[in-house]
Steps between C-alpha positions, in 0.01 A plus 500: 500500500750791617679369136204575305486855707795625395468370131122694469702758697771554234290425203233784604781785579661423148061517365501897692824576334435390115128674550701839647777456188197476227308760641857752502574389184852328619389104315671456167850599592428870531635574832879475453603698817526283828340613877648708692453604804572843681859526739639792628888522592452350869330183336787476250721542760371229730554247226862568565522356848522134495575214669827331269631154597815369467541269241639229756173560734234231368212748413136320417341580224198788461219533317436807267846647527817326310822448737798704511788429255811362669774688520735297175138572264475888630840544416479379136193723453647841656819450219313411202115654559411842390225733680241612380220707592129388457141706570279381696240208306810456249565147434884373549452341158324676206217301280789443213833449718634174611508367828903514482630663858444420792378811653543559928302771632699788664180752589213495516208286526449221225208237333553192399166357358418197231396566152627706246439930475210455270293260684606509882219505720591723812377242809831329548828658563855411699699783631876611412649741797883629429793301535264171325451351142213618291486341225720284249549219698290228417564496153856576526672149420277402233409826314154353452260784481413686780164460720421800687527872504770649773379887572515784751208598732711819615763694278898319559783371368652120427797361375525334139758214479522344145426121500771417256764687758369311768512184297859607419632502862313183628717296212817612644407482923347149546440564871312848393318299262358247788456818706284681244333149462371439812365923522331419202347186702398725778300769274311193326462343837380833649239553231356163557419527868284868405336303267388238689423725755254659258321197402473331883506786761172699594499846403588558858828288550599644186484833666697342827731382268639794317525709817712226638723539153486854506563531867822220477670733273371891611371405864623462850333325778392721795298440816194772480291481820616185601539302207693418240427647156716544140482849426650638104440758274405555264131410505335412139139644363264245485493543138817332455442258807192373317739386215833395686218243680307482145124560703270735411542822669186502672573165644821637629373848669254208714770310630724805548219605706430217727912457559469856621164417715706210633832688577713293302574793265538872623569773255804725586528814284694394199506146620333192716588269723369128535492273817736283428323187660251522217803490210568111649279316282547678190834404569455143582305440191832641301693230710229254419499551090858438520734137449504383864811278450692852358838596584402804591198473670277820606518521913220520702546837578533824261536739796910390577525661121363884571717484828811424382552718168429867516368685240767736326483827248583331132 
């Protein structure tokens, strides 16, 4: 029953959204500009302050938001990549260029959605922050065409690294090359778990579960009359919530409201905070979807992780 729920769940948001686009005038490939939504400098700034691990700390994996490069793969990028400047709703790629660099975002806040410009419906969408991949990756080894459109919700900048370079530099550095490899692994692997998320989680845990992501990497735990809670910043506009969680705004706005009623989420100016007893399941069901037998298995905890590693300026 709660399977069917969240199927007639998804299926009527993505009904709302095809009835808005036809009514607008956005069907047929029309609308070539991607969402945006409005940040002022403090926002921007926020996005700046992040928890980074070291690459020898075993870091689980998130949904929604791709892991950090390690430090042999940022290297290589920073000497061959190029910067460039993009507008906020610009897409990474254009309709006629080729998926050939693999792009890291350096500000800003980024998209990643399915489809292709011309026929992307706007419900479901993964987020790029700075210092992380965007796009380029999950074609890179093959060259097969490309799945997806890679954008920016606020104006920024990323970093253009030309496959064949890359390429280039793995052929020579075997031990870069398994290094890259197993990055690559992570993104894919990353991907998966928000996608399963989308298909098996209420509309609800979904919402538990990016502030858990979003508070693991711009959060810090803090006891606020008398118990413990994960506080970041920035917050996100339901607008954009309602498609990181792919549920239909409405849907989202209820359940925002009754984790408010229930005190398990407490707006703070430009941010929130989140009891932190209430992010446990959310992450047990990550530990759950993953290979039990695993050499790296997923603790039982998340909080050691927020602790230990302070955020820094990028």
């Amino acid at each position: 029953m709660q399977q069917t729920a969240i199927l007639f769940e998804a299926l009527f948001g993505l009904l709302l959204e095809l009835c808005g686009k036809a009514v607008s005038g956005k069907l047929g490939g029309k609308e070539k500009v991607m969402d945006t939504i409005r940040a002022d400098e403090a926002f921007l700034a926020s996005l700046h302050r992040q928890r980074v691990f070291p690459d020898d700390a075993f870091v689980p994996l998130l949904t929604w938001i791709t892991p950090c490069p390690p430090a042999p793969i940022m290297a290589l990028l920073e000497r061959f990549g190029r910067i460039r400047r993009l507008r906020a709703g610009e897409c990474i790629f254009g309709p006629n260029d080729r998926f050939d660099a693999l792009v890291l975002l350096t500000k800003g806040l980024g998209g990643r959605v399915f489809g292709s410009l011309y026929n992307q419906p706007g419900n479901a969408i993964a987020l790029s922050v700075p210092g992380r991949i965007i796009g380029g990756n999950h074609c890179f080894f093959s060259g097969r065409p490309g799945v997806g459109q890679y954008f920016l919700l606020t104006e920024g900048e990323a970093l253009y690294v030309p496959r064949k370079q890359i390429l280039s530099e793995l052929r020579e550095d075997v031990a870069l090359f398994e290094c890259f490899a197993a990055f690559l692994d992570m993104l894919f692997q990353g991907d998966r778990l928000g996608f399963g998320a989308i298909a098996l989680l209420p509309a609800k845990s979904r919402l538990l579960l990016w502030a858990l992501t979003w508070g693991f990497i711009f959060g810090e735990l803090e006891t606020v009359g008398g118990e413990e809670r994960l506080v970041f910043e920035p917050m996100l506009p339901v607008s954009l919530l309602s498609r990181v969680v792919s549920a239909n705004p409405s849907q989202v706005k209820r359940d925002l409201t009754a984790l408010r009623r229930s005190g398990e989420l407490v707006r703070t100016g430009a941010g929130a905070s989140v009891r932190s007893a209430s992010l446990d399941a959310v992450w047990q069901w990550l530990r759950e979807a993953e290979e039990p037998a695993a050499a790296f298995r997923r603790p039982m905890e998340w909080r050691g992780f927020v602790r230990r590693y302070p955020k820094t300026a990028l």
